[in-house]
């Protein structure tokens, strides 16, 4: 079994060496690294190319794509492995990450999508991801699409980009990342579509990844506009075939990420009032009544102050 590791990079000179070094340090050696520079202007590519290893291939795109989705799709097209792993250029893997995935995949042949636990790191200290607290340490859980939704709605998403491995043929079947469809949130949309398609995701409750939340040039800090998340459209596309209970979960799931987008737009001072119309008020009427208050500039100002010291929504 061979892993194709895809690292998209846009202006991550400060972090890229740490990232690549964590791949080279893997105890499992059958991998290829596809490094896709998304037109960086800070010397990121030159730093990456200092690593001399025949398993690493370097590519450079001339036009950067929002969220790194086009760069990841480019990497998927170039991949020759059996499974694909994604690693953001400002994050890092623990040395046993690929070995843990390899062993688990071999023991669960029918599952085509896996994630591991991760730590959210800031200034050298870390907190384990919320989903990890739901299961016994070291456990391997196979979650249905329904459970995936339920965990996510409770702020415990089982998947996060740098801690995901997916069968190469599967991600090609679902069309990869939503290139050209959104500027942020495309990762979440991709995990949703993959899990809905397969109705199974394996979660390995062993920390394999460090997500550095204090990194420079993070997508969510540089956004200048906040459109309707592509996930909201993906959810609406499957509502018609869902049963009653699942339909309610789907609407709550959509609301969760829509609220996160609204919060981010308020925090940035670029509130998009059109987002409110996509909220499913019938499943969460109280939240909707509160949401309507955001139409008031005064209320948004107060909420913006609150957001400077709190992050009420989980995820990037």
mmCIF file of C-alpha atoms in Angstrom:
data_model
loop_
_atom_site.group_PDB
_atom_site.id
_atom_site.type_symbol
_atom_site.label_atom_id
_atom_site.label_comp_id
_atom_site.label_asym_id
_atom_site.label_seq_id
_atom_site.Cartn_x
_atom_site.Cartn_y
_atom_site.Cartn_z
ATOM 1 C CA UNK A 1 0.000 0.000 0.000
ATOM 2 C CA UNK A 2 1.334 3.400 -0.980
ATOM 3 C CA UNK A 3 0.259 6.809 0.309
ATOM 4 C CA UNK A 4 0.211 9.949 -1.808
ATOM 5 C CA UNK A 5 0.798 12.927 0.489
ATOM 6 C CA UNK A 6 -0.441 16.233 -0.900
ATOM 7 C CA UNK A 7 0.792 19.521 0.559
ATOM 8 C CA UNK A 8 -0.697 22.697 -0.930
ATOM 9 C CA UNK A 9 1.307 25.790 -0.043
ATOM 10 C CA UNK A 10 0.662 29.505 -0.349
ATOM 11 C CA UNK A 11 3.059 31.805 1.511
ATOM 12 C CA UNK A 12 3.996 29.454 4.350
ATOM 13 C CA UNK A 13 7.769 30.050 4.410
ATOM 14 C CA UNK A 14 7.863 30.155 8.199
ATOM 15 C CA UNK A 15 6.265 26.730 8.588
ATOM 16 C CA UNK A 16 6.974 24.635 5.490
ATOM 17 C CA UNK A 17 10.265 23.148 6.697
ATOM 18 C CA UNK A 18 8.607 21.787 9.848
ATOM 19 C CA UNK A 19 5.797 20.358 7.740
ATOM 20 C CA UNK A 20 7.979 18.499 5.223
ATOM 21 C CA UNK A 21 10.333 17.280 7.920
ATOM 22 C CA UNK A 22 7.382 15.595 9.652
ATOM 23 C CA UNK A 23 6.699 13.598 6.466
ATOM 24 C CA UNK A 24 10.341 12.586 6.090
ATOM 25 C CA UNK A 25 10.314 11.423 9.718
ATOM 26 C CA UNK A 26 7.512 8.893 9.128
ATOM 27 C CA UNK A 27 8.254 5.353 10.295
ATOM 28 C CA UNK A 28 6.249 4.065 7.310
ATOM 29 C CA UNK A 29 8.301 4.718 4.174
ATOM 30 C CA UNK A 30 6.115 3.786 1.185
ATOM 31 C CA UNK A 31 4.845 7.235 0.258
ATOM 32 C CA UNK A 32 5.197 9.961 -2.334
ATOM 33 C CA UNK A 33 5.008 13.645 -1.475
ATOM 34 C CA UNK A 34 3.329 15.977 -3.960
ATOM 35 C CA UNK A 35 4.187 19.540 -3.002
ATOM 36 C CA UNK A 36 2.021 22.066 -4.846
ATOM 37 C CA UNK A 37 3.143 25.657 -4.491
ATOM 38 C CA UNK A 38 0.154 27.923 -5.075
ATOM 39 C CA UNK A 39 2.110 30.915 -6.435
ATOM 40 C CA UNK A 40 3.799 31.786 -3.127
ATOM 41 C CA UNK A 41 5.631 35.108 -2.961
ATOM 42 C CA UNK A 42 7.639 34.515 0.216
ATOM 43 C CA UNK A 43 10.160 31.894 -0.900
ATOM 44 C CA UNK A 44 8.163 28.893 0.318
ATOM 45 C CA UNK A 45 9.010 26.801 -2.745
ATOM 46 C CA UNK A 46 12.754 27.473 -2.482
ATOM 47 C CA UNK A 47 12.714 26.341 1.144
ATOM 48 C CA UNK A 48 10.784 23.186 0.263
ATOM 49 C CA UNK A 49 13.141 22.315 -2.592
ATOM 50 C CA UNK A 50 16.079 22.132 -0.178
ATOM 51 C CA UNK A 51 14.810 18.683 0.798
ATOM 52 C CA UNK A 52 16.485 16.141 -1.480
ATOM 53 C CA UNK A 53 14.391 12.984 -1.541
ATOM 54 C CA UNK A 54 13.362 11.069 -4.663
ATOM 55 C CA UNK A 55 9.893 10.549 -3.210
ATOM 56 C CA UNK A 56 9.162 14.303 -3.338
ATOM 57 C CA UNK A 57 7.801 15.986 -6.468
ATOM 58 C CA UNK A 58 7.488 19.778 -6.658
ATOM 59 C CA UNK A 59 4.929 21.675 -8.710
ATOM 60 C CA UNK A 60 4.114 25.357 -9.006
ATOM 61 C CA UNK A 61 0.802 26.845 -10.058
ATOM 62 C CA UNK A 62 0.809 30.303 -11.619
ATOM 63 C CA UNK A 63 -2.559 31.393 -10.252
ATOM 64 C CA UNK A 64 -3.357 30.777 -6.547
ATOM 65 C CA UNK A 65 -6.714 29.196 -5.772
ATOM 66 C CA UNK A 66 -8.758 30.156 -2.678
ATOM 67 C CA UNK A 67 -8.577 27.638 0.146
ATOM 68 C CA UNK A 68 -6.000 25.485 -1.615
ATOM 69 C CA UNK A 69 -8.780 23.422 -3.246
ATOM 70 C CA UNK A 70 -7.418 23.718 -6.785
ATOM 71 C CA UNK A 71 -3.929 22.832 -5.528
ATOM 72 C CA UNK A 72 -5.245 19.724 -3.766
ATOM 73 C CA UNK A 73 -7.164 18.664 -6.873
ATOM 74 C CA UNK A 74 -3.986 19.170 -8.891
ATOM 75 C CA UNK A 75 -2.215 16.874 -6.446
ATOM 76 C CA UNK A 76 -4.976 14.286 -6.705
ATOM 77 C CA UNK A 77 -4.541 14.247 -10.487
ATOM 78 C CA UNK A 78 -0.798 13.625 -10.056
ATOM 79 C CA UNK A 79 -1.178 10.979 -7.327
ATOM 80 C CA UNK A 80 -0.068 7.409 -8.017
ATOM 81 C CA UNK A 81 -0.648 5.915 -4.570
ATOM 82 C CA UNK A 82 -3.499 3.775 -3.302
ATOM 83 C CA UNK A 83 -4.536 6.268 -0.637
ATOM 84 C CA UNK A 84 -4.282 10.053 -0.434
ATOM 85 C CA UNK A 85 -3.396 12.050 2.681
ATOM 86 C CA UNK A 86 -3.569 15.821 2.957
ATOM 87 C CA UNK A 87 -1.245 17.947 5.049
ATOM 88 C CA UNK A 88 -1.511 21.716 5.281
ATOM 89 C CA UNK A 89 1.860 23.436 4.954
ATOM 90 C CA UNK A 90 1.667 24.935 8.449
ATOM 91 C CA UNK A 91 0.833 21.677 10.260
ATOM 92 C CA UNK A 92 2.787 18.518 11.089
ATOM 93 C CA UNK A 93 2.417 14.788 11.573
ATOM 94 C CA UNK A 94 3.718 12.628 14.379
ATOM 95 C CA UNK A 95 6.271 10.033 13.136
ATOM 96 C CA UNK A 96 3.908 7.056 13.459
ATOM 97 C CA UNK A 97 0.973 8.718 11.646
ATOM 98 C CA UNK A 98 1.191 6.838 8.319
ATOM 99 C CA UNK A 99 2.059 3.539 10.016
ATOM 100 C CA UNK A 100 -1.067 3.822 12.173
ATOM 101 C CA UNK A 101 -3.176 4.503 9.101
ATOM 102 C CA UNK A 102 -1.594 1.638 7.169
ATOM 103 C CA UNK A 103 -2.266 -0.905 9.922
ATOM 104 C CA UNK A 104 -5.831 0.279 10.452
ATOM 105 C CA UNK A 105 -6.699 0.296 6.757
ATOM 106 C CA UNK A 106 -5.435 -3.287 6.385
ATOM 107 C CA UNK A 107 -7.657 -4.383 9.273
ATOM 108 C CA UNK A 108 -10.752 -2.617 7.905
ATOM 109 C CA UNK A 109 -10.726 -3.363 4.188
ATOM 110 C CA UNK A 110 -14.254 -2.181 3.498
ATOM 111 C CA UNK A 111 -13.737 1.349 4.838
ATOM 112 C CA UNK A 112 -12.445 3.888 2.320
ATOM 113 C CA UNK A 113 -12.167 7.001 4.489
ATOM 114 C CA UNK A 114 -10.288 7.451 7.773
ATOM 115 C CA UNK A 115 -9.396 10.196 10.186
ATOM 116 C CA UNK A 116 -7.235 10.288 13.295
ATOM 117 C CA UNK A 117 -7.339 12.395 16.428
ATOM 118 C CA UNK A 118 -5.348 15.636 16.397
ATOM 119 C CA UNK A 119 -4.163 18.339 18.748
ATOM 120 C CA UNK A 120 -4.942 22.024 18.332
ATOM 121 C CA UNK A 121 -1.646 23.768 19.072
ATOM 122 C CA UNK A 122 -1.123 27.390 20.058
ATOM 123 C CA UNK A 123 2.148 28.863 21.309
ATOM 124 C CA UNK A 124 3.535 25.422 22.059
ATOM 125 C CA UNK A 125 0.607 24.087 24.092
ATOM 126 C CA UNK A 126 -2.191 21.909 22.791
ATOM 127 C CA UNK A 127 -5.733 20.693 23.378
ATOM 128 C CA UNK A 128 -6.933 17.404 21.984
ATOM 129 C CA UNK A 129 -9.795 17.532 19.472
ATOM 130 C CA UNK A 130 -13.296 17.251 21.022
ATOM 131 C CA UNK A 131 -14.222 14.046 19.152
ATOM 132 C CA UNK A 132 -11.361 12.233 20.918
ATOM 133 C CA UNK A 133 -13.114 12.624 24.260
ATOM 134 C CA UNK A 134 -16.095 10.641 22.978
ATOM 135 C CA UNK A 135 -14.190 7.351 22.625
ATOM 136 C CA UNK A 136 -11.661 5.271 24.500
ATOM 137 C CA UNK A 137 -8.047 6.233 23.835
ATOM 138 C CA UNK A 138 -6.598 4.160 21.006
ATOM 139 C CA UNK A 139 -10.009 2.912 19.866
ATOM 140 C CA UNK A 140 -10.929 2.507 16.199
ATOM 141 C CA UNK A 141 -14.536 3.477 15.552
ATOM 142 C CA UNK A 142 -16.430 2.975 12.290
ATOM 143 C CA UNK A 143 -19.033 5.725 12.115
ATOM 144 C CA UNK A 144 -22.107 5.816 9.913
ATOM 145 C CA UNK A 145 -23.149 8.955 8.047
ATOM 146 C CA UNK A 146 -25.821 9.526 10.697
ATOM 147 C CA UNK A 147 -23.237 9.335 13.494
ATOM 148 C CA UNK A 148 -20.887 11.590 11.530
ATOM 149 C CA UNK A 149 -23.636 14.229 11.382
ATOM 150 C CA UNK A 150 -24.595 13.780 15.031
ATOM 151 C CA UNK A 151 -21.004 14.187 16.250
ATOM 152 C CA UNK A 152 -20.450 17.226 14.039
ATOM 153 C CA UNK A 153 -23.608 18.955 15.236
ATOM 154 C CA UNK A 154 -22.318 18.513 18.808
ATOM 155 C CA UNK A 155 -19.066 20.327 17.873
ATOM 156 C CA UNK A 156 -17.168 17.038 17.635
ATOM 157 C CA UNK A 157 -16.385 16.590 13.910
ATOM 158 C CA UNK A 158 -14.554 13.297 13.237
ATOM 159 C CA UNK A 159 -12.541 14.635 10.292
ATOM 160 C CA UNK A 160 -10.094 17.472 9.841
ATOM 161 C CA UNK A 161 -7.982 18.085 6.758
ATOM 162 C CA UNK A 162 -4.451 17.240 7.890
ATOM 163 C CA UNK A 163 -5.731 14.135 9.702
ATOM 164 C CA UNK A 164 -7.600 12.501 6.809
ATOM 165 C CA UNK A 165 -6.741 9.561 4.553
ATOM 166 C CA UNK A 166 -9.002 8.608 1.670
ATOM 167 C CA UNK A 167 -8.947 5.907 -0.992
ATOM 168 C CA UNK A 168 -7.647 7.642 -4.143
ATOM 169 C CA UNK A 169 -10.398 6.194 -6.332
ATOM 170 C CA UNK A 170 -13.058 7.372 -3.862
ATOM 171 C CA UNK A 171 -12.043 11.023 -3.839
ATOM 172 C CA UNK A 172 -11.900 10.950 -7.601
ATOM 173 C CA UNK A 173 -15.390 9.445 -7.705
ATOM 174 C CA UNK A 174 -16.889 12.325 -5.699
ATOM 175 C CA UNK A 175 -15.108 14.985 -7.739
ATOM 176 C CA UNK A 176 -12.425 16.070 -5.276
ATOM 177 C CA UNK A 177 -12.535 19.447 -3.570
ATOM 178 C CA UNK A 178 -15.031 22.180 -4.583
ATOM 179 C CA UNK A 179 -12.564 24.091 -6.734
ATOM 180 C CA UNK A 180 -13.946 27.457 -7.848
ATOM 181 C CA UNK A 181 -17.105 27.065 -5.734
ATOM 182 C CA UNK A 182 -16.032 28.644 -2.432
ATOM 183 C CA UNK A 183 -13.207 30.530 -0.752
ATOM 184 C CA UNK A 184 -13.364 28.682 2.559
ATOM 185 C CA UNK A 185 -15.138 25.693 4.089
ATOM 186 C CA UNK A 186 -14.478 23.489 1.066
ATOM 187 C CA UNK A 187 -12.700 20.905 3.211
ATOM 188 C CA UNK A 188 -15.777 20.410 5.394
ATOM 189 C CA UNK A 189 -17.920 20.144 2.268
ATOM 190 C CA UNK A 190 -15.605 17.445 0.875
ATOM 191 C CA UNK A 191 -15.708 15.337 4.050
ATOM 192 C CA UNK A 192 -19.500 15.660 4.051
ATOM 193 C CA UNK A 193 -19.811 14.478 0.444
ATOM 194 C CA UNK A 194 -17.371 11.602 0.972
ATOM 195 C CA UNK A 195 -19.112 10.346 4.102
ATOM 196 C CA UNK A 196 -22.566 10.650 2.535
ATOM 197 C CA UNK A 197 -21.328 8.709 -0.493
ATOM 198 C CA UNK A 198 -19.779 5.841 1.483
ATOM 199 C CA UNK A 199 -21.911 5.910 4.671
ATOM 200 C CA UNK A 200 -18.797 4.996 6.628
ATOM 201 C CA UNK A 201 -15.829 6.815 8.105
ATOM 202 C CA UNK A 202 -13.200 5.278 10.340
ATOM 203 C CA UNK A 203 -11.980 7.318 13.285
ATOM 204 C CA UNK A 204 -8.692 6.343 14.938
ATOM 205 C CA UNK A 205 -8.573 7.787 18.430
ATOM 206 C CA UNK A 206 -4.817 8.228 18.479
ATOM 207 C CA UNK A 207 -3.283 11.670 18.062
ATOM 208 C CA UNK A 208 -1.351 11.698 14.813
ATOM 209 C CA UNK A 209 -1.381 15.364 13.836
ATOM 210 C CA UNK A 210 -0.663 18.804 15.249
ATOM 211 C CA UNK A 211 -2.864 21.604 13.923
ATOM 212 C CA UNK A 212 -1.084 24.904 14.551
ATOM 213 C CA UNK A 213 -3.744 27.554 15.096
ATOM 214 C CA UNK A 214 -1.170 30.307 15.550
ATOM 215 C CA UNK A 215 0.222 29.970 12.024
ATOM 216 C CA UNK A 216 0.732 32.897 9.677
ATOM 217 C CA UNK A 217 -1.450 33.599 6.635
ATOM 218 C CA UNK A 218 -4.335 31.307 7.623
ATOM 219 C CA UNK A 219 -7.225 31.341 5.158
ATOM 220 C CA UNK A 220 -9.876 32.216 7.737
ATOM 221 C CA UNK A 221 -7.930 35.312 8.799
ATOM 222 C CA UNK A 222 -7.456 36.697 5.304
ATOM 223 C CA UNK A 223 -10.973 36.356 3.885
ATOM 224 C CA UNK A 224 -12.505 39.577 2.605
ATOM 225 C CA UNK A 225 -15.932 38.253 1.657
ATOM 226 C CA UNK A 226 -18.232 35.610 3.140
ATOM 227 C CA UNK A 227 -20.478 33.822 0.673
ATOM 228 C CA UNK A 228 -22.970 31.058 1.407
ATOM 229 C CA UNK A 229 -20.823 27.988 2.298
ATOM 230 C CA UNK A 230 -20.781 25.355 -0.432
ATOM 231 C CA UNK A 231 -21.636 22.840 2.301
ATOM 232 C CA UNK A 232 -25.054 24.503 2.646
ATOM 233 C CA UNK A 233 -25.753 23.770 -1.015
ATOM 234 C CA UNK A 234 -24.442 20.206 -0.708
ATOM 235 C CA UNK A 235 -26.755 19.535 2.232
ATOM 236 C CA UNK A 236 -29.764 20.865 0.337
ATOM 237 C CA UNK A 237 -28.937 18.588 -2.594
ATOM 238 C CA UNK A 238 -29.433 15.440 -0.462
ATOM 239 C CA UNK A 239 -32.380 16.513 1.711
ATOM 240 C CA UNK A 240 -34.942 15.055 -0.668
ATOM 241 C CA UNK A 241 -33.692 11.493 -0.238
ATOM 242 C CA UNK A 242 -33.233 11.659 3.539
ATOM 243 C CA UNK A 243 -35.529 10.138 6.144
ATOM 244 C CA UNK A 244 -37.246 12.275 8.785
ATOM 245 C CA UNK A 245 -34.615 11.922 11.518
ATOM 246 C CA UNK A 246 -31.705 12.305 9.143
ATOM 247 C CA UNK A 247 -33.324 15.313 7.486
ATOM 248 C CA UNK A 248 -33.458 17.091 10.840
ATOM 249 C CA UNK A 249 -29.787 16.289 11.490
ATOM 250 C CA UNK A 250 -28.841 17.520 8.025
ATOM 251 C CA UNK A 251 -30.568 20.836 8.637
ATOM 252 C CA UNK A 252 -28.893 21.236 12.032
ATOM 253 C CA UNK A 253 -25.551 20.394 10.431
ATOM 254 C CA UNK A 254 -26.080 23.035 7.757
ATOM 255 C CA UNK A 255 -27.143 25.581 10.380
ATOM 256 C CA UNK A 256 -24.014 24.955 12.432
ATOM 257 C CA UNK A 257 -21.625 25.861 9.636
ATOM 258 C CA UNK A 258 -23.829 28.693 8.424
ATOM 259 C CA UNK A 259 -23.723 30.211 11.917
ATOM 260 C CA UNK A 260 -19.939 29.859 11.912
ATOM 261 C CA UNK A 261 -19.787 31.746 8.626
ATOM 262 C CA UNK A 262 -22.042 34.474 9.990
ATOM 263 C CA UNK A 263 -19.870 34.799 13.098
ATOM 264 C CA UNK A 264 -16.722 35.083 10.978
ATOM 265 C CA UNK A 265 -18.308 37.735 8.769
ATOM 266 C CA UNK A 266 -19.312 39.778 11.831
ATOM 267 C CA UNK A 267 -15.880 39.377 13.395
ATOM 268 C CA UNK A 268 -14.268 40.695 10.213
ATOM 269 C CA UNK A 269 -16.669 43.635 9.959
ATOM 270 C CA UNK A 270 -18.041 42.324 6.635
ATOM 271 C CA UNK A 271 -21.438 40.976 7.670
ATOM 272 C CA UNK A 272 -23.394 39.286 4.876
ATOM 273 C CA UNK A 273 -27.091 39.636 5.722
ATOM 274 C CA UNK A 274 -28.083 37.245 2.914
ATOM 275 C CA UNK A 275 -26.694 34.323 4.905
ATOM 276 C CA UNK A 276 -29.636 34.470 7.324
ATOM 277 C CA UNK A 277 -32.095 33.402 4.627
ATOM 278 C CA UNK A 278 -30.375 29.997 4.378
ATOM 279 C CA UNK A 279 -30.941 29.121 8.044
ATOM 280 C CA UNK A 280 -33.417 26.274 8.702
ATOM 281 C CA UNK A 281 -35.538 27.992 11.370
ATOM 282 C CA UNK A 282 -37.968 25.079 11.722
ATOM 283 C CA UNK A 283 -35.379 22.867 13.458
ATOM 284 C CA UNK A 284 -33.834 25.588 15.652
ATOM 285 C CA UNK A 285 -36.402 28.374 16.160
ATOM 286 C CA UNK A 286 -34.690 29.907 19.217
ATOM 287 C CA UNK A 287 -31.389 30.281 17.405
ATOM 288 C CA UNK A 288 -33.221 31.844 14.492
ATOM 289 C CA UNK A 289 -34.845 34.462 16.719
ATOM 290 C CA UNK A 290 -31.410 35.344 18.061
ATOM 291 C CA UNK A 291 -30.006 35.331 14.551
ATOM 292 C CA UNK A 292 -32.525 37.933 13.424
ATOM 293 C CA UNK A 293 -31.026 40.316 15.976
ATOM 294 C CA UNK A 294 -27.848 40.384 13.886
ATOM 295 C CA UNK A 295 -29.666 42.655 11.459
ATOM 296 C CA UNK A 296 -29.132 45.346 14.076
ATOM 297 C CA UNK A 297 -25.778 47.112 13.753
ATOM 298 C CA UNK A 298 -25.664 47.659 17.526
ATOM 299 C CA UNK A 299 -26.181 43.966 18.257
ATOM 300 C CA UNK A 300 -23.496 43.027 15.712
ATOM 301 C CA UNK A 301 -21.083 45.454 17.369
ATOM 302 C CA UNK A 302 -21.680 43.876 20.773
ATOM 303 C CA UNK A 303 -21.305 40.388 19.341
ATOM 304 C CA UNK A 304 -18.096 41.387 17.588
ATOM 305 C CA UNK A 305 -16.628 42.417 20.944
ATOM 306 C CA UNK A 306 -17.630 39.022 22.337
ATOM 307 C CA UNK A 307 -15.913 37.275 19.419
ATOM 308 C CA UNK A 308 -12.607 38.979 20.128
ATOM 309 C CA UNK A 309 -12.204 36.791 23.215
ATOM 310 C CA UNK A 310 -14.365 33.766 22.361
ATOM 311 C CA UNK A 311 -14.637 31.271 19.528
ATOM 312 C CA UNK A 312 -18.142 29.776 19.824
ATOM 313 C CA UNK A 313 -17.852 27.655 16.705
ATOM 314 C CA UNK A 314 -15.457 24.786 16.276
ATOM 315 C CA UNK A 315 -13.241 24.423 13.222
ATOM 316 C CA UNK A 316 -11.116 26.463 10.843
#
